Coordinates of C-alpha atoms in Angstrom, one line a residue:
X1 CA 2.2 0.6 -20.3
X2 CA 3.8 3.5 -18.4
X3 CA 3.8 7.1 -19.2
X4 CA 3.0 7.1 -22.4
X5 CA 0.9 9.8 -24.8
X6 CA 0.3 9.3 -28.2
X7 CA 0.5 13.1 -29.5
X8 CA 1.8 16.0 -28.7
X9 CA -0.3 18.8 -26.4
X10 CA -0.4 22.5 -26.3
X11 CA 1.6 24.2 -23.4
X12 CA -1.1 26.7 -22.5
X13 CA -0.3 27.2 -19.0
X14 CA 2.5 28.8 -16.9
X15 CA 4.3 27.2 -14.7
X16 CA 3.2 29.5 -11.2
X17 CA 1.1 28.1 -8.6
X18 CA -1.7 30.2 -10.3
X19 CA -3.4 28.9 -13.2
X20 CA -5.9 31.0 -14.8
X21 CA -6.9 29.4 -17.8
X22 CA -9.3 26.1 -18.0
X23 CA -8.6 23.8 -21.4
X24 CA -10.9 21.7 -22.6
X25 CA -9.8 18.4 -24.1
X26 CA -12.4 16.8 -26.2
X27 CA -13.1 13.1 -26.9
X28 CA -11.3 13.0 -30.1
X29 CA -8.1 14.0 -28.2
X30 CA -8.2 12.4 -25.1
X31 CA -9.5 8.6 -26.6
X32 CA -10.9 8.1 -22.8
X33 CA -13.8 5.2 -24.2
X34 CA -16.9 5.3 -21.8
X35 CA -16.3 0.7 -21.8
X36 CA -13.1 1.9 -19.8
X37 CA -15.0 3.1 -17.0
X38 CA -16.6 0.7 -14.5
X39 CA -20.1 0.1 -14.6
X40 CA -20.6 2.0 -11.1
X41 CA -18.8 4.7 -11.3
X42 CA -21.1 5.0 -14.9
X43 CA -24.4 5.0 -13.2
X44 CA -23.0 7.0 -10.5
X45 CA -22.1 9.8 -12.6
X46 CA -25.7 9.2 -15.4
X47 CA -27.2 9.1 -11.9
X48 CA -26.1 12.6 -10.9
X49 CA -26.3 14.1 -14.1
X50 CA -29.8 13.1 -14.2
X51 CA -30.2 14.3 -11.0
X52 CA -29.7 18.0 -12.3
X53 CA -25.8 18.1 -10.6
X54 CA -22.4 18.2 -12.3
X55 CA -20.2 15.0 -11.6
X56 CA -17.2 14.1 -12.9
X57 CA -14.9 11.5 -13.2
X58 CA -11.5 12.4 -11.6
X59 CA -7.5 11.5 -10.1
X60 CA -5.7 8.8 -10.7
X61 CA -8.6 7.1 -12.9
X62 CA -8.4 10.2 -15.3
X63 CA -4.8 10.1 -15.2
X64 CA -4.4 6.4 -15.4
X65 CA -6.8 6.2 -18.8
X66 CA -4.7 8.8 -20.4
X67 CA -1.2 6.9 -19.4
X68 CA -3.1 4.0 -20.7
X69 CA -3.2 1.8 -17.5
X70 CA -5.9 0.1 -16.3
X71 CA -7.4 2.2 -13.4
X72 CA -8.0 0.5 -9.7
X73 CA -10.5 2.9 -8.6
X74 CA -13.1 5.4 -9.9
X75 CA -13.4 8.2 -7.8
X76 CA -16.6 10.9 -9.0
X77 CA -16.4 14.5 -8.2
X78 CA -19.4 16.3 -8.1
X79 CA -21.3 19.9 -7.1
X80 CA -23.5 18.2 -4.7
X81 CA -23.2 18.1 -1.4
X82 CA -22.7 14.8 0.3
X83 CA -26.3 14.5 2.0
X84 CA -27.6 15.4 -1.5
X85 CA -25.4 12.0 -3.0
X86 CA -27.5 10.1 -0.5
X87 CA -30.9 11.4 -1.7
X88 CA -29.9 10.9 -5.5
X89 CA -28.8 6.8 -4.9
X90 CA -30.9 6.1 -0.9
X91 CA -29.8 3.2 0.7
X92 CA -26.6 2.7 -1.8
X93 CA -25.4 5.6 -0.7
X94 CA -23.7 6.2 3.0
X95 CA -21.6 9.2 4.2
X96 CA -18.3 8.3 5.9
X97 CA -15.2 10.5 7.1
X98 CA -14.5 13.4 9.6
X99 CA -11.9 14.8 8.1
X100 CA -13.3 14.9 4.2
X101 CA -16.9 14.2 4.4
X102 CA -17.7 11.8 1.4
X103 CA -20.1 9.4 0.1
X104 CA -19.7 6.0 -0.6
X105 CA -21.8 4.4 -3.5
X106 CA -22.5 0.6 -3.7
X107 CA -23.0 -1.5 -6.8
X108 CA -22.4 -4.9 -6.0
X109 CA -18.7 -5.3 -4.7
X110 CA -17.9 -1.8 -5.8
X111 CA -17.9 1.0 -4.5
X112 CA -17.6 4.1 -5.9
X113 CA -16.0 6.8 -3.3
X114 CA -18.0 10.5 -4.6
X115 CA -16.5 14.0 -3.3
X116 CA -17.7 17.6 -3.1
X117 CA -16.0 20.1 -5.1
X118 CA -14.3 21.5 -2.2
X119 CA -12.8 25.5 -2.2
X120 CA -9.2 26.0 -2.9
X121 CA -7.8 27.5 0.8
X122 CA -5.8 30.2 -1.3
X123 CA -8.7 31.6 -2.9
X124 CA -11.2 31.3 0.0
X125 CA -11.8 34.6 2.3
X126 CA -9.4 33.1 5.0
X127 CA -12.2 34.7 7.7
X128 CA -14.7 31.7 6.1
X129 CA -12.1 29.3 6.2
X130 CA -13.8 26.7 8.7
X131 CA -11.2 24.1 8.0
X132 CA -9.0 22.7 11.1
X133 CA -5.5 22.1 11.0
X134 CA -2.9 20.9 13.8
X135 CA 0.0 23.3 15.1
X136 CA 2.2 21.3 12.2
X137 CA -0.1 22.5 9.3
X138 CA -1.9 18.9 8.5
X139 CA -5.7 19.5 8.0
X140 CA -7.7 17.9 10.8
X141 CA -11.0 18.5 8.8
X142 CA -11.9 20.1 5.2
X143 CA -15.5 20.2 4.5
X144 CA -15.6 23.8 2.7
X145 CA -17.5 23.3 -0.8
X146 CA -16.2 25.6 -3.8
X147 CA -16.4 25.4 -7.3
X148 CA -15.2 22.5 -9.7
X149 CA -12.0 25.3 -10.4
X150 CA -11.1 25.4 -6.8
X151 CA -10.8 22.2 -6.2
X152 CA -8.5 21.0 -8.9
X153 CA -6.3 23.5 -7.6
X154 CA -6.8 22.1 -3.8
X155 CA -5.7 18.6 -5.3
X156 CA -2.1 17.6 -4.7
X157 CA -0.4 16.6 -8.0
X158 CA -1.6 18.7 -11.5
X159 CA -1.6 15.0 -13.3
X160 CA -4.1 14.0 -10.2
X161 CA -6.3 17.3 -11.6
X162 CA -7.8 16.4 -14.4
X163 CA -11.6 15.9 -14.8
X164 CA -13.4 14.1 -17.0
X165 CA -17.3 15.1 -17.4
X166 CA -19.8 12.6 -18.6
X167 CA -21.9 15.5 -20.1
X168 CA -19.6 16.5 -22.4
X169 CA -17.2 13.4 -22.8
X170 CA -14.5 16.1 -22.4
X171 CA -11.3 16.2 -19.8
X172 CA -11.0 19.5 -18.2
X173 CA -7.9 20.8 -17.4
X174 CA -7.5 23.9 -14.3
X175 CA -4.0 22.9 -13.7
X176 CA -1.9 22.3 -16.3
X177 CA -2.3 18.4 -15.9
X178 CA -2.3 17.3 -19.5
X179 CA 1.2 19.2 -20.4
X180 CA 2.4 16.5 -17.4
X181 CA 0.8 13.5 -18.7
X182 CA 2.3 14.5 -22.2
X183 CA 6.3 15.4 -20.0
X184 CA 5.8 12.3 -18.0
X185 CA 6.6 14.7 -15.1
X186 CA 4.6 14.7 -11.4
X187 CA 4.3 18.5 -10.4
X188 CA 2.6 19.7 -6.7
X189 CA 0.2 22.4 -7.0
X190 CA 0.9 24.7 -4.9
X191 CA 4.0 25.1 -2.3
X192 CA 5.4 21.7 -1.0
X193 CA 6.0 23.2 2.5
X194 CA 2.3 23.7 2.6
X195 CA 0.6 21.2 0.8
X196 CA 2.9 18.8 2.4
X197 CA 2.3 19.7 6.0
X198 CA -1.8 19.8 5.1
X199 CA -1.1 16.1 4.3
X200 CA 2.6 14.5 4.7
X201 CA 1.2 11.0 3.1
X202 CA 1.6 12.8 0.4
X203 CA 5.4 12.5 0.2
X204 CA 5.1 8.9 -0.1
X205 CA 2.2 9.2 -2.4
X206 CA 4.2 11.1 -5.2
X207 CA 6.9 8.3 -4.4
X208 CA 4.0 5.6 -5.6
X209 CA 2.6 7.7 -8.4
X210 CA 6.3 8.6 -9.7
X211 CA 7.4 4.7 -9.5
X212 CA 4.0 3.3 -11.0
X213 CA 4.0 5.6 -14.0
X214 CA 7.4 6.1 -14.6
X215 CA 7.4 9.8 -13.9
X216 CA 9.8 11.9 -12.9
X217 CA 8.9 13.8 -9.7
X218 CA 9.1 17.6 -10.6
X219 CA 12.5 19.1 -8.1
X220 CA 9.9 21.1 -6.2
X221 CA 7.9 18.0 -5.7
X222 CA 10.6 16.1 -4.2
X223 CA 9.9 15.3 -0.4
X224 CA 12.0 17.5 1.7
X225 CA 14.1 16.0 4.1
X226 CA 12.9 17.9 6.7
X227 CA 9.5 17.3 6.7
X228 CA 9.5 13.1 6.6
X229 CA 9.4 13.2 9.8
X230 CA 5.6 14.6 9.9
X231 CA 4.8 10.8 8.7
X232 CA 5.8 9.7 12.3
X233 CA 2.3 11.5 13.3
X234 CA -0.2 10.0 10.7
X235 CA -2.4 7.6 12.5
X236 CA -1.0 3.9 12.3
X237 CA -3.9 2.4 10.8
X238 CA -4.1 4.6 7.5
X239 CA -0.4 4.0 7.3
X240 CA -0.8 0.2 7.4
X241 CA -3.0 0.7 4.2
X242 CA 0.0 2.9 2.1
X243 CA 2.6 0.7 2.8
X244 CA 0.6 -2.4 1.0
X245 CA -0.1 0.2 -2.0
X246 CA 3.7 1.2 -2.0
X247 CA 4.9 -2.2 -1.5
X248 CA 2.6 -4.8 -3.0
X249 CA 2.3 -3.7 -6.9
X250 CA 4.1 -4.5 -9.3
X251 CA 6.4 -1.2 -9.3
X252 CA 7.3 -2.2 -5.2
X253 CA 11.0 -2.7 -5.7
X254 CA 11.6 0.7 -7.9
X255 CA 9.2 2.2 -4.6
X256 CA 11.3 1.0 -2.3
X257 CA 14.7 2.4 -3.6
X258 CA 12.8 5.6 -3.9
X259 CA 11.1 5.6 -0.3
X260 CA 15.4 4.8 0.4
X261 CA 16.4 7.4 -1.3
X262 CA 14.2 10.6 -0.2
X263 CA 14.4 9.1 3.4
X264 CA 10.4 8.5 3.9
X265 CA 11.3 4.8 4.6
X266 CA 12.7 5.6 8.0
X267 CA 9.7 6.7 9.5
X268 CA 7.7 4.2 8.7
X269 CA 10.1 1.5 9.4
X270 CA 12.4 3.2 12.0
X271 CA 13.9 0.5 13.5
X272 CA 14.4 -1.7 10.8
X273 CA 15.8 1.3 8.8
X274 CA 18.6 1.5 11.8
X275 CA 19.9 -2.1 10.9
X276 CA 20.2 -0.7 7.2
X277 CA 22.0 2.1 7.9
X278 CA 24.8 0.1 9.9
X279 CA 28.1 -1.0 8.8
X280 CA 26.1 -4.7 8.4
X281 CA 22.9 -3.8 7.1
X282 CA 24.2 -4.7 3.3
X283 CA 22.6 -8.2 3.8
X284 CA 19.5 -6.9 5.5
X285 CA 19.1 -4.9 2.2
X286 CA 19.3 -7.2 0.0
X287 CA 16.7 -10.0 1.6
X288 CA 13.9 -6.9 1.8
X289 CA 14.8 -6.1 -1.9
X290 CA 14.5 -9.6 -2.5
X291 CA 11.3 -10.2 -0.4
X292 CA 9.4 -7.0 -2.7
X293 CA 10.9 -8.5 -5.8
X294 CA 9.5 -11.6 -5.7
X295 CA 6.0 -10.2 -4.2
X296 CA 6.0 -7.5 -7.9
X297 CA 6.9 -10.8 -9.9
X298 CA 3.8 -13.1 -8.1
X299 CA 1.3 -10.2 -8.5
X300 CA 2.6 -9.8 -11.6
X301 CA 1.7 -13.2 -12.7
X302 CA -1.2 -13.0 -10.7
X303 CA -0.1 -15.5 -8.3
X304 CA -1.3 -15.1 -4.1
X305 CA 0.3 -12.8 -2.0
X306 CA 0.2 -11.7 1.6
X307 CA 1.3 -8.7 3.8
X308 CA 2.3 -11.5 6.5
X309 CA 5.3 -12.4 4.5
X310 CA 5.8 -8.8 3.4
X311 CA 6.3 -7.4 6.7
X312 CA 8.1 -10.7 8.1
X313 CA 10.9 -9.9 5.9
X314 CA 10.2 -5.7 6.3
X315 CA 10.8 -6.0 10.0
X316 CA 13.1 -9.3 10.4
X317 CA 16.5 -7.1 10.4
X318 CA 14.9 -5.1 13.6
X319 CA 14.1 -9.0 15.4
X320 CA 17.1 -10.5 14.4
X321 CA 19.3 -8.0 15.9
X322 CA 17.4 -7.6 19.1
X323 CA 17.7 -11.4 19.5
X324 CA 21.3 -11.1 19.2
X325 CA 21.2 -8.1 21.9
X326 CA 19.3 -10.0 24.1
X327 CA 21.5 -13.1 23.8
X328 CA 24.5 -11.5 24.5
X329 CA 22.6 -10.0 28.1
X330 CA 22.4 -13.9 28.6
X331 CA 18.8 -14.6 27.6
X332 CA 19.1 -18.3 26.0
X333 CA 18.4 -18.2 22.1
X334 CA 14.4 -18.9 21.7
X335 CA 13.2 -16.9 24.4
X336 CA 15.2 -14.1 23.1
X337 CA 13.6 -14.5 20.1
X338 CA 10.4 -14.9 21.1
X339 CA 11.0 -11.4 23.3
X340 CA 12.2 -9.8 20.3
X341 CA 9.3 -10.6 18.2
X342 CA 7.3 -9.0 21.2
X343 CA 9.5 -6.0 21.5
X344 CA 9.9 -5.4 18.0
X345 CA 6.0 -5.6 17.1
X346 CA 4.8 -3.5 19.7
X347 CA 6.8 -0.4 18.7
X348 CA 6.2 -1.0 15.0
X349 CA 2.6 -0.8 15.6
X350 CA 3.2 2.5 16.5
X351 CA 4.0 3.9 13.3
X352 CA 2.4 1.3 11.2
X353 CA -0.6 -0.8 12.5
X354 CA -0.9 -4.4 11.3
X355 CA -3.4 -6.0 12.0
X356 CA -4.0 -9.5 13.8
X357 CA -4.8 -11.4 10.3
X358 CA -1.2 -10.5 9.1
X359 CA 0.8 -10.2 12.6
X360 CA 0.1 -13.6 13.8
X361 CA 1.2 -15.5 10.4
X362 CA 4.2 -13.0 10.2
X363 CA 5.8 -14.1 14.0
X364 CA 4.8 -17.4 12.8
X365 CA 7.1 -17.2 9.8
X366 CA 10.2 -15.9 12.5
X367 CA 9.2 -18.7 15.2
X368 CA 9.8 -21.3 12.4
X369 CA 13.2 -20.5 11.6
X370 CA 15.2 -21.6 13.8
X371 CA 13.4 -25.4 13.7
X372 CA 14.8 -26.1 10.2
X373 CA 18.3 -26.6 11.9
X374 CA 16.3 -29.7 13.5
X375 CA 16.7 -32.3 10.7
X376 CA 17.0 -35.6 13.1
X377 CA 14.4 -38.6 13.6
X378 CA 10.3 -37.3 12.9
X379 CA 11.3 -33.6 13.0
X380 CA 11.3 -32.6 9.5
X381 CA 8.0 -34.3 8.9
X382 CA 6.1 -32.8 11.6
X383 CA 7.8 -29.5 10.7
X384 CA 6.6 -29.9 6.6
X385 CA 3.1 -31.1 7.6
X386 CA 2.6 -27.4 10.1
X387 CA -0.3 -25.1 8.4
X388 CA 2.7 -22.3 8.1
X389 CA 5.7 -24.4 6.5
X390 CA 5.7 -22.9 3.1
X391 CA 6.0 -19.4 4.1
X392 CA 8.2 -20.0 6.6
X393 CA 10.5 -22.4 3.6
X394 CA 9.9 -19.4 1.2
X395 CA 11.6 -16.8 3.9
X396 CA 14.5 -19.4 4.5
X397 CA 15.3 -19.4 1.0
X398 CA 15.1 -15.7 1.3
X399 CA 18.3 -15.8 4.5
X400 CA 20.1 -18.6 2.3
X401 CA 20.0 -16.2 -0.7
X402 CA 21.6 -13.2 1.1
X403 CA 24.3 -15.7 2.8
X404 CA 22.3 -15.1 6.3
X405 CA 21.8 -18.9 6.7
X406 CA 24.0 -21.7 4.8
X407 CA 22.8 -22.6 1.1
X408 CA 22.7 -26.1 1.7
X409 CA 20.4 -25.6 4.5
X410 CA 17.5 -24.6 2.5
X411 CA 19.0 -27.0 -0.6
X412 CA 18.1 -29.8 2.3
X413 CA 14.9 -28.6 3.0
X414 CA 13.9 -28.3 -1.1
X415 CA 14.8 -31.8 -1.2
X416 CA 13.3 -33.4 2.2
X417 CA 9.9 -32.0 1.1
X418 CA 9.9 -33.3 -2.4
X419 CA 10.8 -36.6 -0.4
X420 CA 7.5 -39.0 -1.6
X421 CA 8.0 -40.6 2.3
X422 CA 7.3 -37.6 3.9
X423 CA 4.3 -36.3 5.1
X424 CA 2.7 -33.6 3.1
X425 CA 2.0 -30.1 4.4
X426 CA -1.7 -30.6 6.4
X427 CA -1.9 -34.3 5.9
X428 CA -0.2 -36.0 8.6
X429 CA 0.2 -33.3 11.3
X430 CA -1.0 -35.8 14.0
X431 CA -0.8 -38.9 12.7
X432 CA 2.4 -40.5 14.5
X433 CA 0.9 -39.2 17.4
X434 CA -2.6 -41.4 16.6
X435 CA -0.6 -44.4 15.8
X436 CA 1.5 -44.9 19.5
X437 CA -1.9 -44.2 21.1
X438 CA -3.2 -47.0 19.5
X439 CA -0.6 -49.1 20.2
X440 CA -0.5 -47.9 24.1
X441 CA -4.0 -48.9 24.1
X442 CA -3.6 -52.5 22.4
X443 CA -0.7 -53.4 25.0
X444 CA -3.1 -51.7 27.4
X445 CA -5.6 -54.3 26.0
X446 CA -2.9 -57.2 26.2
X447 CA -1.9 -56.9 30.0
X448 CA -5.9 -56.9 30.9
X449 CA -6.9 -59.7 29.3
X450 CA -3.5 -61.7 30.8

């Protein structure tokens, strides 16, 4: 289900960046059921209610139960501080983070991530403002505690500022965030110059949220142009984990187009978003469209997926083109693309890290491309029976669909591994191998005993 209220709220609140007036939405009227919350984040917050705190359940769960989609995660808000979250649960607890000190809660394989109400920079005395931020405006650290008020209006989206107290089974609303969930609209608190230099992941944040939800990103929401470039600075590693929650959900194609459209895609992919923009990048277009539509329709059928194959096709554009650079400086053909591989990696790790689990199947998938043109003698049963076929069969099916490699190529290859004579995937790797050594040593065998 996507965006979708079944009444009609009260429009209580102006539309400034200062909201006055809390609402209170009682259980009646919200129909959040305390079975729709995880069993965790329940004896997180019974825990720090009994405890003598206030915690709350808040973001994209609050907003997700409303919109009536499952939520992913529980996030707890609360007016204790994080060392006091660690006395209430002991050793489930641990603190994590530099730049928002929070706790982490264990039950089981969840884990429930609890915050401090945090004070709202615009209403702080700016002489008691200990937080650090960089000479571009994004906050280095934030560990200033306020009131429950404050810090809806320090979150980034009203929808994302909604709070749902276990003491009173009502959803509390600072922000105006029920008059979006009832528009269908995604509003930033606040001034997007700011709030988007505190934080530029939020740009592609509100691209996910928008595209998930079916929202329609309010026109002061909408990522300036000239601040995507601020996403070119976020540390690699966090980056690595928002590009597999833009692009591996179910809403990863209509992401895509947006992240294409508001021009955040080009600093996260800069080279591969160079190819695109050329007079010949139609093609390339289409196989990464391709490639994130059939990753939404496998996790949408709750089939496997990786990030290997995700980024093989994400950044095969950039190699493929390099190869072709380096083969026109006279570089023979796999070398070059062996070079380009290398060359095109190391600068995408830059801007988004991936790490060795996904890196090494993804060149895998590229090194394997160019052996399907080997169909002669043993070749295409040794090539079926390698660990990495399938992907690398999936991806050529991917190049034949876009007209990159000829359709009866990967027509051959459909066939010649449905073939019952040859070997499947894993089974037979080294077998012809075995058999001549056995026979080199029986003639071995043969001329001795002569």
């Amino acid at each position: 289900m996507r965006c979708k209220l079944p009444r009609e709220t009260d429009h209580l609140f102006n539309r400034g960046d200062t909201i006055n007036e809390l609402r209170v939405i009682e259980s009646h009227e919200h129909g959040i059921l305390r079975e729709q919350i995880s069993r965790g984040a329940l004896e997180t917050l019974e825990g720090l209610n009994a405890a003598g705190y206030r915690a709350c359940l808040v973001g994209g769960a609050v907003r997700d139960l409303l919109l009536g989609v499952p939520p992913k995660d529980f996030d707890v808000a609360t007016d204790a501080e994080p060392e006091q979250v660690v006395e209430v649960f002991g050793r489930k607890a641990r603190l994590i983070g530099r730049r928002f000190r929070i706790a982490h809660v264990r039950f089981g394989r969840e884990i429930v991530e609890v915050s401090t109400f945090r004070a709202d920079p615009g209403a702080s005395d700016p002489e008691a403002d200990t937080r650090e931020l960089d000479d571009a405006g994004r906050v280095l650290r934030d560990n200033v505690f306020g009131s429950i008020a404050e810090d809806a209006r320090r979150r980034d989206f009203a929808i994302n500022g909604l709070y749902y107290d276990i003491a009173d089974d009502c959803v509390h609303d600072y922000v105006g965030g029920m008059d979006d969930v009832s528009a269908c609209r995604l509003r930033l608190i606040g001034d997007a110059d700011v709030r988007y230099r505190e934080d530029p992941v939020r740009m592609i944040r509100a691209v996910r949220i928008a595209a998930k939800l079916g929202l329609t990103i309010d026109e002061p929401a909408r990522p300036p142009r000239e601040l995507v470039g601020l996403l070119a600075d976020v540390p690699a590693a966090r980056m690595f984990d928002e590009v597999l929650k833009l692009l591996m959900n179910p809403a990863g194609p209509r992401v895509y187009r947006m992240l294409r459209e508001y021009g955040l895609f080009t600093p996260l992919f800069d080279q591969t978003a160079a190819v695109l923009d050329s007079p010949a990048g139609a093609a390339s277009e289409a196989l990464i469209e391709q490639a994130i539509t059939n990753t939404a329709a496998r996790i949408e059928a709750d089939k496997p997926v990786t990030p290997a194959f995700l980024f093989a096709a994400l950044l095969w554009p950039a190699v493929r083109e390099r190869a072709a650079e380096l083969e026109r400086g006279g570089m023979p053909p796999a070398p070059a693309l062996a070079s380009a591989q290398s060359d095109v990696t190391g600068r995408q790790v830059q801007r988004v890290a991936i790490p060795k689990r996904f890196s090494i199947p993804m060149r895998e998938i590229w090194h394997l491309q160019p052996r399907f043109h080997r169909r002669r003698g043993k070749q295409p049963s040794r090539m079926i029976a390698h660990p990495r076929f399938r992907a690398a069969y999936d991806f050529l099916l991917l190049r034949a669909a876009v007209g990159e490699v000829e359709q009866e190529l990967a027509d051959w290859w459909t066939t010649a591994q449905n073939d019952p004579s040859t070997p499947a995937p894993g089974s037979g790797a080294a077998a012809p191998g075995k058999a001549r050594k056995r026979r080199r040593g029986g003639r071995r065998r043969r001329t001795e005993s002569a």
